Coordinates of C-alpha atoms in Angstrom, one line a residue:
Chain A
M541 CA -36.4 8.7 34.3
E542 CA -34.6 11.6 36.0
H543 CA -36.3 14.9 35.1
N544 CA -33.5 16.5 33.2
N545 CA -32.7 13.3 31.2
H546 CA -36.4 12.9 30.5
Q547 CA -36.6 16.5 29.3
G548 CA -33.5 16.2 27.0
W549 CA -34.7 12.9 25.5
Y550 CA -38.2 14.3 24.9
G551 CA -36.7 17.5 23.3
E552 CA -34.7 15.5 20.8
T553 CA -37.7 13.4 19.9
F554 CA -39.8 16.5 19.5
V555 CA -37.3 17.7 16.8
A556 CA -37.0 14.3 15.3
A557 CA -40.8 14.3 14.8
I558 CA -40.7 17.5 12.9
A559 CA -37.7 16.3 10.8
A560 CA -39.5 13.1 10.0
A561 CA -42.6 15.0 8.8
A562 CA -40.2 17.1 6.6
G563 CA -38.9 14.0 5.0
F564 CA -35.6 13.7 6.8
Q565 CA -33.9 10.6 8.3
V566 CA -32.5 11.1 11.7
A567 CA -29.2 9.7 12.9
V568 CA -27.6 10.0 16.3
P569 CA -23.9 10.5 15.8
Y570 CA -21.4 8.3 17.6
P571 CA -19.6 9.7 19.4
D572 CA -22.0 12.6 19.8
I573 CA -19.3 15.3 20.3
G574 CA -21.1 18.6 19.8
K575 CA -24.0 17.2 17.8
D576 CA -27.1 15.5 19.1
M577 CA -28.6 14.5 15.8
I578 CA -28.0 14.5 12.1
L579 CA -30.8 15.0 9.7
G580 CA -30.2 13.5 6.3
R581 CA -32.0 13.0 3.1
D582 CA -30.8 10.2 0.9
H583 CA -32.6 11.5 -2.1
E584 CA -32.8 9.9 -5.6
D585 CA -31.8 13.3 -6.9
P586 CA -28.2 13.8 -5.7
E587 CA -28.7 17.5 -5.6
L588 CA -31.2 17.0 -2.7
D589 CA -29.0 14.5 -0.9
V590 CA -28.1 16.7 2.1
Q591 CA -27.3 16.6 5.8
I592 CA -27.8 19.0 8.7
A593 CA -26.4 18.6 12.2
L594 CA -28.2 19.8 15.2
Q595 CA -27.3 20.5 18.8
V596 CA -30.5 20.4 20.8
K597 CA -31.1 22.2 24.1
T598 CA -34.2 22.1 26.1
R599 CA -35.6 24.7 28.5
R600 CA -38.8 24.6 30.6
I601 CA -41.4 27.2 29.8
G602 CA -41.2 29.8 32.4
D603 CA -37.5 29.4 33.1
L604 CA -36.6 31.7 30.3
D605 CA -37.5 35.3 29.8
P606 CA -38.9 35.2 26.2
A607 CA -38.5 39.0 25.7
G608 CA -36.1 39.8 22.8
G609 CA -35.5 36.1 22.0
L610 CA -34.4 33.0 23.9
K611 CA -31.0 33.6 25.7
I612 CA -28.9 30.4 25.9
T613 CA -25.5 30.2 27.5
L614 CA -23.1 27.8 25.9
T615 CA -19.6 26.8 27.0
I616 CA -16.8 28.0 24.7
D617 CA -16.3 24.4 23.5
Q618 CA -20.0 24.0 22.6
F619 CA -20.0 27.4 20.9
K620 CA -16.9 26.5 18.8
R621 CA -18.6 23.3 17.6
L622 CA -21.5 25.4 16.2
R623 CA -19.6 28.3 14.6
G624 CA -17.6 28.5 11.3
R625 CA -18.3 27.5 7.7
R626 CA -19.3 23.9 7.4
Q627 CA -20.1 21.5 4.7
V628 CA -22.8 20.1 7.0
P629 CA -24.5 23.1 8.5
C630 CA -24.8 22.9 12.3
Y631 CA -27.7 24.6 14.1
L632 CA -28.5 25.2 17.6
V633 CA -32.1 24.2 18.4
V634 CA -33.9 25.2 21.6
V635 CA -37.0 23.2 22.5
L636 CA -39.3 24.7 25.1
V637 CA -41.0 22.0 27.0
P638 CA -43.7 22.0 29.8
Q639 CA -42.5 22.1 33.4
D640 CA -44.2 18.8 34.1
P641 CA -43.4 15.8 31.9
A642 CA -47.0 14.7 32.2
A643 CA -47.9 17.6 30.0
Y644 CA -45.4 16.8 27.2
V645 CA -48.0 15.2 24.9
R646 CA -51.7 15.0 24.6
V647 CA -53.2 12.1 22.8
S648 CA -56.7 11.6 21.6
G649 CA -58.4 9.4 19.0
F650 CA -57.7 11.8 16.2
E651 CA -54.6 13.8 17.1
L652 CA -51.3 13.8 18.9
V653 CA -50.2 17.1 20.2
L654 CA -46.6 17.7 21.2
W655 CA -45.9 20.5 23.7
H656 CA -44.5 23.1 23.2
S657 CA -42.2 24.6 20.5
A658 CA -38.7 24.6 19.0
Y659 CA -36.6 27.5 17.7
W660 CA -33.4 27.4 15.7
V661 CA -30.4 29.6 15.0
S662 CA -27.2 29.4 13.0
L663 CA -24.0 30.6 14.6
E664 CA -21.9 30.1 11.5
D665 CA -20.9 33.8 11.2
R666 CA -20.4 34.5 14.9
P667 CA -16.9 35.6 15.8
L668 CA -15.0 33.9 18.6
P669 CA -15.1 36.0 21.8
I670 CA -12.1 38.3 22.0
Q671 CA -11.8 38.2 25.7
Q672 CA -9.1 35.8 26.9
G673 CA -10.1 33.1 29.3
Q674 CA -13.8 33.6 28.6
K675 CA -15.6 30.4 29.6
S676 CA -19.0 30.8 28.1
V677 CA -21.0 32.7 25.5
T678 CA -24.6 33.7 25.6
V679 CA -26.5 33.6 22.3
T680 CA -30.0 34.7 21.4
V681 CA -32.3 32.4 19.5
P682 CA -34.9 34.6 17.8
R683 CA -38.5 33.8 18.5
E684 CA -39.4 34.2 14.8
N685 CA -37.2 31.2 13.9
L686 CA -39.9 28.7 14.9
L687 CA -39.0 25.2 13.7
T688 CA -41.8 23.9 11.5
V689 CA -42.0 21.3 8.8
D690 CA -41.7 24.0 6.1
A691 CA -39.0 26.1 7.8
H692 CA -37.5 26.7 4.4
E693 CA -34.3 28.4 5.4
F694 CA -33.5 25.7 7.9
F695 CA -34.2 22.7 5.7
H696 CA -33.1 24.0 2.4
R697 CA -29.9 25.7 3.3
A698 CA -28.1 22.4 3.2
C699 CA -29.0 22.1 -0.5
E700 CA -27.5 25.4 -1.6
E701 CA -24.5 25.6 -3.7
V702 CA -21.7 27.6 -2.2
P703 CA -18.7 28.6 -4.2
A704 CA -15.5 27.3 -2.7
P705 CA -13.0 30.2 -2.0
Chain B
M595 CA -9.8 10.0 17.5
T596 CA -12.5 10.2 15.0
A597 CA -15.4 7.9 14.1
V598 CA -13.2 6.0 11.5
G599 CA -10.3 5.6 14.0
V600 CA -7.9 8.0 12.2
P601 CA -6.6 10.8 14.5
E602 CA -8.0 14.2 13.7
P603 CA -4.6 15.9 12.9
E604 CA -4.0 13.2 10.3
L605 CA -7.3 14.0 8.6
E606 CA -6.5 17.7 8.7
R607 CA -3.3 17.1 6.7
L608 CA -5.2 15.4 3.8
R609 CA -5.1 17.4 0.6
P610 CA -8.3 17.5 -1.5
R611 CA -6.2 17.3 -4.7
D612 CA -4.6 14.1 -3.5
V613 CA -8.0 12.6 -2.6
E614 CA -9.3 13.7 -6.1
R615 CA -6.5 11.7 -7.7
Y616 CA -7.3 8.7 -5.5
L617 CA -10.9 8.8 -6.5
Y618 CA -10.3 9.4 -10.1
Q619 CA -7.9 6.5 -10.4
R620 CA -10.4 4.2 -8.8
G621 CA -13.1 5.0 -11.3
W622 CA -15.0 7.7 -9.5
R623 CA -16.0 10.8 -11.6
P624 CA -16.9 14.3 -10.4
G625 CA -20.5 15.2 -10.4
G626 CA -21.9 18.5 -9.1
R627 CA -21.0 20.8 -6.4
V628 CA -22.7 20.6 -3.0
R629 CA -21.9 23.6 -0.8
Y630 CA -18.2 23.5 -0.2
S631 CA -17.7 20.0 -1.6
D632 CA -17.6 18.1 -4.9
R633 CA -19.8 15.2 -5.3
W634 CA -18.0 12.1 -6.8
E635 CA -20.0 9.3 -8.3
R636 CA -19.6 5.8 -9.6
E637 CA -21.4 2.5 -9.9
W638 CA -20.5 -0.1 -7.4
D639 CA -22.1 -3.6 -7.6
G640 CA -24.6 -2.2 -10.0
R641 CA -25.7 0.6 -7.7
P642 CA -24.9 4.3 -8.1
R643 CA -22.8 5.5 -5.2
R644 CA -21.8 9.0 -4.3
V645 CA -19.4 10.5 -1.9
L646 CA -18.6 14.1 -1.0
L647 CA -15.1 15.5 -1.1
P648 CA -14.6 18.7 0.9
L649 CA -12.6 21.2 -1.1
D650 CA -11.8 23.8 1.5
R651 CA -9.4 22.9 4.3
E652 CA -10.6 25.8 6.3
L653 CA -14.1 24.3 6.8
A654 CA -14.9 23.9 10.4
D655 CA -16.0 20.3 9.7
Y656 CA -13.3 19.4 7.2
T657 CA -12.0 16.5 9.4
D658 CA -15.5 15.2 10.0
R659 CA -16.2 15.2 6.3
M660 CA -12.9 13.5 5.5
A661 CA -13.8 10.9 8.1
D662 CA -17.1 10.4 6.4
L663 CA -15.4 10.0 3.0
I664 CA -12.8 7.5 4.3
G665 CA -15.5 5.6 6.1
A666 CA -17.6 5.3 3.0
L667 CA -14.6 4.3 0.8
A668 CA -13.5 1.7 3.4
E669 CA -16.9 0.2 3.5
L670 CA -17.2 0.0 -0.3
E671 CA -13.7 -1.3 -0.8
G672 CA -14.0 -3.8 2.0
R673 CA -10.8 -2.5 3.7
P674 CA -10.1 -1.0 7.1
P675 CA -10.4 2.9 7.1
A676 CA -6.7 3.0 8.2
A677 CA -5.7 1.3 5.0
V678 CA -7.6 3.8 2.9
H679 CA -6.2 6.7 4.9
Q680 CA -2.6 5.3 4.4
D681 CA -3.1 5.3 0.6
L682 CA -4.4 8.8 0.7
T683 CA -1.4 10.1 2.7
L684 CA 1.1 8.3 0.4
S685 CA -0.2 10.1 -2.7
G686 CA 2.3 13.0 -2.1
L687 CA 5.2 10.6 -1.8
D688 CA 7.4 8.4 -4.0
V689 CA 7.9 5.3 -1.9
Q690 CA 10.5 2.6 -2.2
Y691 CA 9.8 -0.7 -0.5
I692 CA 12.9 -2.7 0.4
R693 CA 11.7 -6.3 1.0
T694 CA 14.6 -8.1 2.7
M695 CA 14.4 -11.9 3.1
P696 CA 16.6 -12.8 6.0
R697 CA 16.5 -16.4 7.4
T698 CA 14.8 -15.3 10.6
P699 CA 11.0 -15.8 11.0
S700 CA 8.8 -13.7 8.7
G701 CA 8.3 -10.2 9.9
T702 CA 11.7 -10.2 11.7
I703 CA 15.3 -9.4 10.8
P704 CA 18.5 -9.7 12.7
V705 CA 19.5 -6.5 14.4
Q706 CA 22.8 -6.2 12.6
A707 CA 21.2 -6.9 9.2
A708 CA 18.5 -4.2 10.0
V709 CA 21.1 -1.6 10.9
L710 CA 23.0 -2.4 7.7
A711 CA 19.8 -2.3 5.6
V712 CA 18.8 1.1 7.1
T713 CA 22.2 2.7 6.4
S714 CA 22.2 1.1 2.9
A715 CA 18.8 2.6 2.2
R716 CA 20.2 6.0 3.1
D717 CA 23.2 5.4 0.9
L718 CA 21.0 4.3 -2.0
L719 CA 19.1 7.6 -1.8
M720 CA 22.4 9.5 -1.6
A721 CA 23.8 7.6 -4.6
A722 CA 20.8 8.4 -6.7
A723 CA 20.7 12.0 -5.6
C724 CA 24.4 12.5 -6.3
D725 CA 24.0 10.9 -9.7
T726 CA 21.2 13.3 -10.5
V727 CA 23.1 16.4 -9.3
L728 CA 26.6 15.7 -10.7
D729 CA 27.4 16.6 -14.2
G730 CA 27.9 13.2 -15.9
P731 CA 28.2 9.7 -14.5
R732 CA 30.9 8.8 -12.1
L733 CA 32.4 5.4 -11.2
V734 CA 32.6 6.6 -7.6
H735 CA 30.9 9.6 -6.1
P736 CA 32.9 12.2 -4.4
R737 CA 33.4 11.8 -0.6
R738 CA 32.1 15.3 -0.1
K739 CA 28.5 15.1 -1.2
P740 CA 26.7 18.0 -3.0
Q741 CA 24.5 20.1 -0.7
R742 CA 21.4 19.4 -2.9
A743 CA 21.9 15.7 -2.5
K744 CA 22.3 16.0 1.2
D745 CA 19.1 18.1 1.5
F746 CA 17.3 15.5 -0.5
V747 CA 18.4 12.7 1.8
D748 CA 17.5 14.9 4.9
N749 CA 13.9 15.2 3.6
A750 CA 13.4 11.4 3.0
R751 CA 12.0 9.3 5.8
F752 CA 11.1 5.8 6.8
G753 CA 7.5 4.8 6.8
P754 CA 5.9 2.0 8.8
S755 CA 7.2 -1.5 8.1
A756 CA 4.8 -4.0 6.5
P757 CA 4.3 -7.7 7.4
G758 CA 5.9 -10.4 5.3
S759 CA 9.7 -11.0 5.3
Y760 CA 10.9 -7.6 6.5
V761 CA 10.0 -4.6 4.6
F762 CA 11.5 -1.1 4.9
Q763 CA 9.5 1.7 3.5
V764 CA 11.4 4.7 2.3
Q765 CA 9.3 7.8 1.6
V766 CA 10.4 10.7 -0.6
P767 CA 8.1 13.7 -0.2
L768 CA 7.2 15.5 -3.4
P769 CA 6.4 19.2 -3.5
E770 CA 2.9 20.5 -4.0
E771 CA 1.9 21.2 -7.5
G772 CA 1.7 24.8 -8.7
P773 CA -1.5 26.7 -8.3
Q774 CA -2.2 26.9 -12.0
G775 CA -3.8 24.1 -14.0
H776 CA -6.8 22.1 -13.3
L777 CA -7.1 18.4 -13.0
F778 CA -8.5 16.1 -15.6
E779 CA -9.0 18.5 -18.5
D780 CA -7.5 17.7 -21.9
V781 CA -5.4 14.7 -20.9
P782 CA -7.5 13.5 -18.0
E783 CA -4.8 11.9 -15.9
W784 CA -2.1 14.5 -15.9
D785 CA -1.8 18.2 -16.4
M786 CA 1.6 18.5 -14.9
A787 CA 4.0 21.0 -13.6
P788 CA 7.7 20.3 -14.5
E789 CA 9.1 17.2 -12.9
P790 CA 10.4 18.1 -9.4
F791 CA 13.9 17.2 -8.3
A792 CA 12.7 14.6 -5.8
R793 CA 10.9 12.7 -8.6
R794 CA 14.0 13.0 -10.9
V795 CA 16.0 11.3 -8.1
S796 CA 13.4 8.5 -7.6
R797 CA 13.3 7.9 -11.3
R798 CA 17.1 7.9 -11.6
M799 CA 17.2 5.4 -8.7
Y800 CA 14.8 3.1 -10.5
E801 CA 16.9 3.3 -13.7
A802 CA 20.2 2.8 -11.9
V803 CA 18.9 -0.2 -9.8
S804 CA 17.4 -1.7 -12.9
A805 CA 20.7 -1.3 -14.7
A806 CA 22.6 -2.8 -11.7
R807 CA 20.1 -5.7 -11.8
S808 CA 21.0 -6.4 -15.5
A809 CA 24.7 -5.9 -14.9
A810 CA 24.7 -8.5 -12.1
Y811 CA 23.1 -11.0 -14.5
D812 CA 25.6 -10.3 -17.2
A813 CA 28.6 -10.2 -14.9
D814 CA 27.6 -13.6 -13.5
D815 CA 27.2 -14.9 -17.1
L816 CA 30.5 -13.5 -18.4
D817 CA 32.4 -14.0 -15.1
D818 CA 33.6 -10.4 -15.5
A819 CA 32.8 -7.1 -13.9
D820 CA 32.7 -5.2 -17.2
P821 CA 28.9 -5.0 -17.4
F822 CA 29.0 -2.7 -14.3
T823 CA 31.4 -0.3 -16.0
S824 CA 29.1 -0.3 -19.1
A825 CA 26.2 0.6 -16.9
V826 CA 27.8 3.7 -15.4
D827 CA 25.9 5.9 -17.9
E828 CA 22.6 4.6 -16.5
G829 CA 23.5 5.7 -13.0
V830 CA 25.4 2.6 -11.7
S831 CA 28.3 3.6 -9.4
A832 CA 30.4 1.9 -6.8
D833 CA 28.3 3.7 -4.1
L834 CA 25.0 2.4 -5.6
C835 CA 26.3 -1.2 -5.8
E836 CA 27.6 -1.1 -2.2
A837 CA 24.2 0.2 -1.0
L838 CA 22.4 -2.6 -2.8
A839 CA 24.8 -5.2 -1.5
G840 CA 24.2 -3.8 2.0
M841 CA 20.5 -4.5 1.7
G842 CA 21.4 -8.1 1.0
G843 CA 23.5 -8.2 4.2
H844 CA 27.0 -7.6 2.7
D845 CA 28.9 -5.2 4.9
G846 CA 32.0 -5.1 2.7
R847 CA 34.0 -7.5 4.9
E848 CA 36.2 -9.9 3.0
G849 CA 35.2 -13.5 2.8
R850 CA 31.4 -13.2 3.1
D851 CA 29.9 -16.3 1.6
E852 CA 26.5 -16.5 0.1
A853 CA 25.1 -18.4 3.1
S854 CA 25.6 -15.3 5.2
L855 CA 23.8 -13.1 2.8
H856 CA 20.1 -12.8 2.0
G857 CA 18.0 -11.9 -1.1
F858 CA 16.0 -8.7 -1.3
S859 CA 13.7 -6.9 -3.7
L860 CA 13.0 -3.3 -4.4
S861 CA 9.6 -2.0 -5.4
F862 CA 8.8 1.5 -6.4
G863 CA 5.5 3.3 -5.5
W864 CA 5.1 6.5 -7.4
S865 CA 3.1 9.5 -6.4
P866 CA 0.2 10.1 -8.8
R867 CA 1.1 13.8 -8.8
W868 CA 3.5 13.2 -11.7
P869 CA 3.5 10.7 -14.5
V870 CA 4.6 7.3 -13.3
P871 CA 7.7 5.9 -15.1
Y872 CA 6.9 3.3 -17.6
G873 CA 7.2 -0.4 -16.5
S874 CA 8.6 -0.1 -13.0
G875 CA 8.1 -3.6 -11.6
P876 CA 9.9 -5.0 -8.6
L877 CA 13.6 -5.7 -8.9
E878 CA 14.8 -8.9 -7.2
F879 CA 18.3 -9.8 -6.1
S880 CA 19.4 -13.2 -4.9
P881 CA 22.2 -13.8 -2.3
R882 CA 24.4 -14.6 -5.3
D883 CA 23.6 -11.2 -6.9
V884 CA 24.5 -9.5 -3.6
R885 CA 28.0 -11.0 -3.8
I886 CA 28.3 -10.0 -7.4
L887 CA 27.1 -6.5 -6.7
R888 CA 29.8 -6.1 -4.0
E889 CA 32.5 -7.4 -6.4
G890 CA 31.2 -5.0 -9.1
A891 CA 31.5 -2.1 -6.6
Q892 CA 35.1 -3.0 -5.8
D893 CA 35.9 -3.2 -9.5
L894 CA 34.3 0.3 -10.1
R895 CA 36.4 1.7 -7.2
R896 CA 39.6 0.2 -8.7
Q897 CA 38.8 1.9 -12.0
A898 CA 37.8 5.2 -10.5
P899 CA 40.3 8.0 -11.1
E900 CA 42.0 9.7 -8.2
R901 CA 41.3 13.4 -8.9
G902 CA 43.8 16.2 -8.9
V903 CA 46.8 14.0 -8.3
T904 CA 50.4 15.2 -8.8
I905 CA 53.0 12.7 -10.0
V906 CA 56.8 13.1 -10.3
G907 CA 59.0 10.8 -12.5
R908 CA 60.9 10.3 -15.7
T909 CA 59.7 9.4 -19.2
T910 CA 60.6 5.9 -20.3
K911 CA 58.8 5.9 -23.6
L912 CA 57.8 8.6 -26.1
K913 CA 55.6 7.8 -29.0
R914 CA 54.2 10.2 -31.7
A915 CA 52.8 9.1 -35.0
A916 CA 53.9 12.2 -36.9
D917 CA 56.7 14.8 -36.7
I918 CA 54.4 17.3 -35.1
G919 CA 51.2 17.2 -33.0
P920 CA 50.3 15.5 -29.8
G921 CA 51.9 12.3 -28.6
D922 CA 51.8 9.6 -25.9
V923 CA 54.4 9.2 -23.2
T924 CA 55.0 6.6 -20.4
V925 CA 56.4 7.9 -17.2
V926 CA 57.7 5.9 -14.3
A927 CA 56.6 8.1 -11.4
R928 CA 55.5 8.3 -7.8
L929 CA 52.8 10.3 -6.2
M930 CA 53.7 13.7 -4.7
R931 CA 51.8 14.9 -1.6
E932 CA 50.9 18.6 -1.1
N933 CA 53.9 19.0 1.2
G934 CA 56.3 17.8 -1.6
D935 CA 56.9 14.3 -0.2
L936 CA 57.0 11.5 -2.7
V937 CA 54.9 8.5 -1.6
G938 CA 54.0 5.0 -2.8
Q939 CA 55.6 2.7 -5.3
E940 CA 56.8 3.7 -8.7
R941 CA 54.1 3.1 -11.3
Q942 CA 54.0 3.1 -15.0
I943 CA 51.7 5.9 -16.0
H944 CA 50.5 6.5 -19.6
I945 CA 49.8 10.1 -20.5
H946 CA 48.5 11.7 -23.7
L947 CA 50.2 15.1 -24.1
T948 CA 49.7 18.2 -26.3
E949 CA 52.3 19.1 -28.9
A950 CA 54.0 21.6 -26.7
E951 CA 54.0 19.3 -23.7
Y952 CA 55.3 16.4 -25.8
D953 CA 58.2 18.6 -27.1
R954 CA 59.1 19.6 -23.5
A955 CA 58.9 16.0 -22.4
T956 CA 61.2 15.0 -25.2
E957 CA 63.7 17.7 -24.1
A958 CA 63.4 16.6 -20.4
H959 CA 64.1 13.0 -21.5
R960 CA 67.2 14.0 -23.4
D961 CA 68.4 16.1 -20.4
R962 CA 67.5 13.4 -17.9
R963 CA 65.2 15.6 -16.0
D964 CA 62.0 14.8 -14.1
L965 CA 58.5 15.8 -15.0
R966 CA 55.8 17.0 -12.5
I967 CA 52.3 16.5 -13.9
E968 CA 48.9 17.0 -12.4
G969 CA 45.7 15.2 -13.5
D970 CA 43.3 12.4 -12.7
L971 CA 44.9 9.0 -12.1
T972 CA 43.0 5.9 -13.2
R973 CA 44.1 2.3 -12.9
R974 CA 43.8 0.3 -16.2
G975 CA 44.7 -3.3 -15.6
N976 CA 48.5 -3.5 -14.9
Y977 CA 49.2 0.2 -15.7
H978 CA 47.8 3.6 -14.8
E979 CA 46.6 6.5 -16.9
L980 CA 46.8 10.2 -16.1
T981 CA 44.0 12.2 -17.8
R982 CA 42.6 15.7 -17.6
I983 CA 46.0 17.3 -17.3
T984 CA 45.9 20.5 -15.3
G985 CA 49.7 21.1 -14.7
F986 CA 52.9 20.2 -16.5
D987 CA 56.4 21.2 -15.4
V988 CA 59.9 20.1 -16.1
L989 CA 62.0 20.0 -12.9

């Protein structure tokens, strides 16, 4: 597999593994315009029957300067598909992966270790860039938003009740 | 194009309230709120089902969520998503389906018949709108149409044709409901704003076409056009009958036999935004009815008064039951044009006069002088009648 494709596919699987452990089903939308995966929970309790959409980006460790958060440049179209109030919250997830695909996972008789880590950010409240003709937007994904199985804000935000205006 | 095959701008146009009504009428009931959406629930094949209805059209994913909803409904109802979408878009419209049955293969219609049906559909809208606007029923509507009726016709449109015979779909958009009021409170189905004009016209159209349907039956039975005259109070007019006859292929030319006409039916679809008129089943017309409708129209036109006519002539008969009070006169007269020319044949015209007018008519008769009288002229069998007198002079 070509390196970039391999890295992208692995990044999505990395997120899917965490989502699965958190009790979410994973669907790949078709067509996948602006979203790489949808996490859903078809729960017996309808209050907990929720969906979250994700756009997943991968970066190789060492290619990003981690100081002050992970800086990711999005095209305007990608940015627009992440911002704004949504029924199904849409998050940007950045997965940091090893430089070498051979180092993606480590398997032994008692554990499976996935390398390396994923971070999330919501762009819901970000304004559209004012500058006319701007082609891209750089956003910062905070290092403290580590995606874990119990990332409460991330997984439970979809359940919250929001008053309609 | 979205996942359900409905273009995104079409999804953007869907109104949550219309979708609510669609769901409610099909047995769904609102559950709780999930973020910016209401959850709707019902049992389907013994299993609880739920769908989310986005309530805020400003949501960035409004169209995606509407697509999800349409996709889910289409799957449950076993219909194509486009059919579900079509029903959702029609909920803000009153729709008339004109099913014509020409002799060409199903799904086709001769071009000439189609052109006539299209103009007749417009004329039917205009007839119903005029009848709703004008004060009191008319045998024939004025040539100059009221602006409100013209505006109504301008707003109506043709929807897509449907397979089977040849169906024209006429759509009458209704206004949005007012902001006040909540759905499904005391009387679950309807908490309604006052009936809008467009709905009044659709309803009047149904009543009038229904009355024309009965009049055609009775006229055939009695071999007399009187039933059409009796139905004028229900909205039947020469214009309405001509429009209906046009849908059956009668273009008004003399000598059209039934073999050259075709049957048709009119069905009414009502927007659920306002209460649906009671018992509004399809109304069917045979080729024979088409001919009878056309004859009914002619008869109504013959009876219709010519308004604001001036006649000039001499009294031939004066009749008053008592020494004083109003009386009836017969005048043999001709029509006078605005430029003073007398035109047409002499006619016998019956006129009911006030006491003062009757006295002056008597003097004019004695002095062999002409009368000039203005009013509305109506044909009554072999004589005419002048009513609503607006001018009376002895020449």
